[in-house]
């Protein structure tokens, strides 16, 4: 199993930046696709970004492409999400997740963190 713990959430003004981190425990971290999802109040959880096992390939939702950057360090078993040019509509609880296969579908992710809150003020 993989245990995930997010950190780095907080309050930031529109146009600002924030870096989220996810620390994983487990012996097979490098075997998983890692992703970030988010859920805003009253909305369904949505895909944000994902990164391949070796970190060579990344995937982004259209709403964040060009603004967010996902990265991973398999030696440290961590995955980060650098969020730039933040907008109020980015306000949500952000979740780190691990997938054995697949990149976009929420059902592909078997392990989830507890989430970290990001609030972007206008």
XYZ file of N, CA and C in Angstrom:
366
model
N 0.827 -1.193 0.000
C 0.000 0.000 0.000
C 0.866 1.249 0.000
N 0.239 2.346 -0.395
C 0.888 3.643 -0.416
C 0.091 4.591 0.463
N 0.771 5.265 1.349
C 0.154 6.294 2.168
C 0.635 7.652 1.692
N -0.290 8.587 1.540
C 0.008 9.890 0.975
C -0.392 10.990 1.940
N 0.441 12.019 2.025
C 0.177 13.145 2.904
C 0.510 14.438 2.185
N -0.509 15.270 1.969
C -0.315 16.552 1.296
C 0.040 17.644 2.297
N 0.747 18.649 1.804
C 1.061 19.819 2.605
C 1.275 21.004 1.670
N 1.298 22.189 2.239
C 1.596 23.387 1.471
C 0.406 24.242 1.120
N -0.791 23.801 1.448
C -1.965 24.600 1.168
C -2.005 25.844 2.034
N -2.842 26.786 1.631
C -2.970 28.010 2.389
C -3.746 29.053 1.628
N -3.634 30.279 2.096
C -4.325 31.418 1.503
C -3.343 32.240 0.686
N -3.730 32.567 -0.529
C -2.878 33.350 -1.407
C -3.752 34.295 -2.225
N -3.201 35.441 -2.569
C -3.926 36.399 -3.391
C -3.903 35.989 -4.855
N -4.923 36.400 -5.580
C -4.973 36.129 -7.012
C -3.701 36.624 -7.686
N -3.182 35.810 -8.587
C -1.938 36.128 -9.263
C -0.710 35.592 -8.568
N -0.877 35.120 -7.358
C 0.234 34.598 -6.594
C 0.527 33.145 -6.908
N 1.475 32.594 -6.172
C 1.926 31.228 -6.387
C 1.902 30.444 -5.088
N 1.800 29.143 -5.235
C 1.802 28.247 -4.095
C 2.338 26.904 -4.552
N 3.119 26.262 -3.706
C 3.640 24.941 -4.024
C 3.070 23.922 -3.051
N 2.406 22.924 -3.595
C 1.902 21.819 -2.806
C 2.872 20.651 -2.876
N 2.995 19.932 -1.783
C 3.852 18.764 -1.740
C 3.059 17.568 -1.251
N 3.452 16.415 -1.714
C 2.834 15.163 -1.299
C 3.944 14.181 -0.981
N 3.961 13.721 0.245
C 4.951 12.744 0.680
C 4.308 11.367 0.730
N 4.977 10.398 0.153
C 4.454 9.044 0.078
C 5.302 8.092 0.896
N 4.639 7.172 1.529
C 5.318 6.086 2.215
C 4.942 4.784 1.521
N 5.924 3.948 1.323
C 5.697 2.707 0.618
C 6.915 2.338 -0.201
N 6.983 1.102 -0.577
C 8.170 0.602 -1.253
C 8.074 0.607 -2.771
N 6.923 0.996 -3.302
C 6.708 0.941 -4.738
C 6.280 2.278 -5.317
N 6.739 3.372 -4.743
C 6.342 4.696 -5.190
C 6.613 4.906 -6.672
N 7.778 4.479 -7.140
C 8.160 4.714 -8.519
C 7.330 3.921 -9.519
N 6.548 2.970 -9.053
C 5.704 2.172 -9.932
C 4.363 2.835 -10.222
N 4.070 3.937 -9.556
C 2.767 4.570 -9.664
C 2.802 5.851 -10.477
N 1.786 6.018 -11.280
C 1.449 7.336 -11.798
C 0.948 8.161 -10.621
N 1.396 9.386 -10.527
C 0.960 10.269 -9.452
C 0.134 11.404 -10.026
N -0.924 11.735 -9.328
C -1.807 12.781 -9.810
C -2.269 13.718 -8.719
N -2.764 14.855 -9.160
C -3.408 15.824 -8.288
C -4.833 16.044 -8.767
N -5.746 16.036 -7.832
C -7.143 16.341 -8.076
C -7.560 17.458 -7.141
N -8.687 18.074 -7.436
C -9.185 19.111 -6.548
C -10.706 19.072 -6.511
N -11.249 19.564 -5.419
C -12.687 19.611 -5.249
C -13.070 20.923 -4.591
N -13.861 21.698 -5.294
C -14.365 22.957 -4.784
C -15.729 22.731 -4.142
N -16.140 23.616 -3.235
C -17.451 23.453 -2.598
C -18.569 23.367 -3.621
N -19.422 22.361 -3.473
C -20.553 22.196 -4.358
C -20.229 21.614 -5.717
N -18.987 21.221 -5.940
C -18.578 20.675 -7.223
C -17.964 19.294 -7.041
N -17.934 18.537 -8.127
C -17.316 17.222 -8.098
C -15.803 17.345 -8.137
N -15.147 16.315 -7.642
C -13.700 16.296 -7.703
C -13.256 16.197 -9.162
N -12.235 16.955 -9.527
C -11.787 17.005 -10.904
C -10.285 16.795 -11.010
N -9.894 16.272 -12.141
C -8.489 16.046 -12.441
C -7.768 17.369 -12.635
N -6.555 17.456 -12.105
C -5.731 18.645 -12.255
C -4.471 18.354 -13.057
N -3.701 17.374 -12.617
C -2.429 17.069 -13.268
C -1.989 15.667 -12.902
N -1.138 15.085 -13.733
C -0.579 13.770 -13.459
C 0.822 13.694 -14.034
N 1.596 12.763 -13.515
C 2.965 12.581 -13.969
C 3.273 11.100 -14.041
N 3.988 10.693 -15.081
C 4.304 9.293 -15.294
C 5.270 8.783 -14.242
N 5.434 7.470 -14.217
C 6.228 6.838 -13.162
C 7.641 7.386 -13.059
N 8.279 7.578 -14.194
C 9.636 8.094 -14.202
C 9.724 9.600 -14.231
N 8.599 10.274 -14.385
C 8.574 11.716 -14.382
C 8.814 12.357 -15.733
N 8.923 11.562 -16.781
C 9.241 12.103 -18.091
C 8.040 12.730 -18.784
N 6.841 12.325 -18.410
C 5.635 12.784 -19.078
C 4.668 13.370 -18.068
N 4.089 14.496 -18.415
C 3.110 15.144 -17.549
C 1.826 15.412 -18.305
N 0.741 15.523 -17.564
C -0.584 15.739 -18.125
C -1.295 16.784 -17.285
N -2.035 17.660 -17.940
C -2.703 18.739 -17.242
C -4.125 18.933 -17.744
N -4.981 19.316 -16.834
C -6.293 19.770 -17.234
C -6.157 21.082 -17.984
N -7.054 21.306 -18.932
C -6.977 22.517 -19.740
C -7.040 23.779 -18.887
N -7.757 23.718 -17.783
C -7.945 24.883 -16.943
C -6.674 25.330 -16.225
N -5.692 24.441 -16.118
C -4.465 24.781 -15.394
C -3.228 24.725 -16.272
N -3.361 24.256 -17.489
C -2.213 24.124 -18.375
C -1.545 25.475 -18.583
N -0.232 25.489 -18.437
C 0.520 26.720 -18.567
C 0.686 27.470 -17.269
N -0.079 27.114 -16.258
C 0.001 27.774 -14.959
C 0.548 26.860 -13.869
N 0.192 25.586 -13.924
C 0.607 24.617 -12.909
C 1.685 23.706 -13.472
N 2.572 23.250 -12.604
C 3.618 22.317 -12.981
C 3.693 21.194 -11.958
N 3.587 19.967 -12.433
C 3.715 18.812 -11.560
C 5.115 18.223 -11.719
N 5.688 17.767 -10.632
C 7.008 17.154 -10.663
C 7.081 16.082 -9.590
N 8.047 15.192 -9.715
C 8.219 14.148 -8.709
C 9.690 13.870 -8.491
N 9.985 13.383 -7.307
C 11.323 12.977 -6.941
C 11.203 11.575 -6.364
N 11.494 10.587 -7.183
C 11.310 9.209 -6.746
C 12.290 8.818 -5.638
N 13.446 9.460 -5.595
C 14.399 9.175 -4.535
C 13.858 9.597 -3.178
N 13.053 10.652 -3.169
C 12.452 11.147 -1.936
C 11.008 10.708 -1.764
N 10.460 10.055 -2.762
C 9.057 9.622 -2.753
C 8.120 10.798 -2.539
N 8.333 11.846 -3.320
C 7.491 13.029 -3.224
C 7.022 13.458 -4.605
N 5.886 14.117 -4.625
C 5.376 14.742 -5.831
C 4.890 16.134 -5.450
N 5.212 17.108 -6.283
C 4.871 18.494 -6.013
C 3.946 19.041 -7.085
N 3.236 20.073 -6.727
C 2.423 20.813 -7.684
C 2.702 22.292 -7.468
N 3.405 22.897 -8.418
C 3.676 24.319 -8.370
C 2.556 25.045 -9.094
N 1.877 25.915 -8.391
C 0.738 26.627 -8.936
C 1.092 28.101 -9.062
N 1.107 28.581 -10.280
C 1.377 29.983 -10.567
C 0.128 30.659 -11.109
N 0.139 31.978 -11.073
C -0.965 32.774 -11.606
C -2.306 32.278 -11.086
N -2.383 32.100 -9.803
C -3.585 31.535 -9.196
C -4.782 32.454 -9.351
N -5.926 31.835 -9.512
C -7.193 32.530 -9.685
C -8.161 32.108 -8.593
N -9.146 32.939 -8.279
C -10.126 32.547 -7.268
C -10.804 31.219 -7.577
N -11.002 30.907 -8.835
C -11.633 29.649 -9.202
C -10.745 28.435 -8.950
N -9.485 28.655 -8.592
C -8.612 27.560 -8.194
C -8.836 27.141 -6.747
N -9.635 27.894 -6.028
C -9.919 27.572 -4.635
C -10.572 26.202 -4.533
N -9.971 25.327 -3.744
C -10.463 23.964 -3.610
C -9.611 23.226 -2.594
N -10.063 22.044 -2.240
C -9.220 21.104 -1.518
C -8.476 20.289 -2.558
N -7.174 20.234 -2.445
C -6.342 19.533 -3.401
C -5.892 18.199 -2.827
N -6.040 17.155 -3.635
C -5.723 15.801 -3.215
C -4.603 15.219 -4.063
N -3.687 14.561 -3.420
C -2.659 13.781 -4.064
C -3.151 12.343 -4.175
N -2.849 11.681 -5.294
C -3.317 10.320 -5.497
C -2.302 9.513 -6.289
N -2.350 8.198 -6.110
C -1.457 7.272 -6.794
C -2.263 6.288 -7.615
N -1.845 6.088 -8.856
C -2.549 5.214 -9.787
C -1.634 4.108 -10.283
N -2.147 2.896 -10.296
C -1.404 1.786 -10.868
C -1.476 1.747 -12.381
N -2.507 2.371 -12.931
C -2.685 2.482 -14.367
C -3.659 3.603 -14.638
N -3.503 4.244 -15.761
C -4.378 5.340 -16.107
C -3.861 6.663 -15.577
N -4.378 7.750 -16.159
C -3.904 9.074 -15.791
C -5.023 10.043 -15.434
N -6.138 9.970 -16.142
C -7.171 10.983 -16.019
C -8.350 10.587 -15.149
N -8.733 9.329 -15.190
C -9.931 8.903 -14.482
C -9.673 8.751 -12.994
N -10.566 9.320 -12.219
C -10.464 9.233 -10.771
C -10.452 7.787 -10.292
N -11.183 6.919 -10.985
C -11.256 5.523 -10.591
C -9.953 4.770 -10.812
N -9.026 5.335 -11.558
C -7.728 4.704 -11.765
C -6.812 4.853 -10.562
N -7.141 5.760 -9.676
C -6.290 6.072 -8.532
C -6.748 5.293 -7.305
N -5.882 4.423 -6.836
C -6.222 3.533 -5.739
C -5.945 4.128 -4.372
N -5.012 5.060 -4.300
C -4.603 5.623 -3.019
C -4.732 7.138 -3.040
N -5.233 7.675 -1.941
C -5.520 9.106 -1.847
C -5.024 9.689 -0.536
N -4.544 10.920 -0.602
C -4.235 11.646 0.604
C -5.489 12.267 1.185
N -5.328 12.949 2.308
C -6.462 13.553 2.996
C -6.849 14.913 2.434
N -5.981 15.514 1.645
C -6.272 16.786 1.029
C -5.670 17.954 1.778
N -5.402 19.019 1.047
C -4.927 20.263 1.629
C -5.682 21.416 0.981
N -6.110 22.357 1.793
C -6.968 23.431 1.309
C -6.158 24.560 0.697
N -6.595 24.996 -0.473
C -6.018 26.146 -1.152
C -7.121 27.175 -1.346
N -6.890 28.377 -0.867
C -7.853 29.454 -1.008
C -7.187 30.627 -1.709
N -7.779 31.060 -2.798
C -7.250 32.176 -3.581
C -8.225 33.335 -3.464
N -7.774 34.427 -2.907
C -8.620 35.593 -2.720
C -8.530 36.516 -3.921
N -9.624 37.204 -4.207
C -9.678 38.114 -5.344
C -9.173 39.490 -4.975
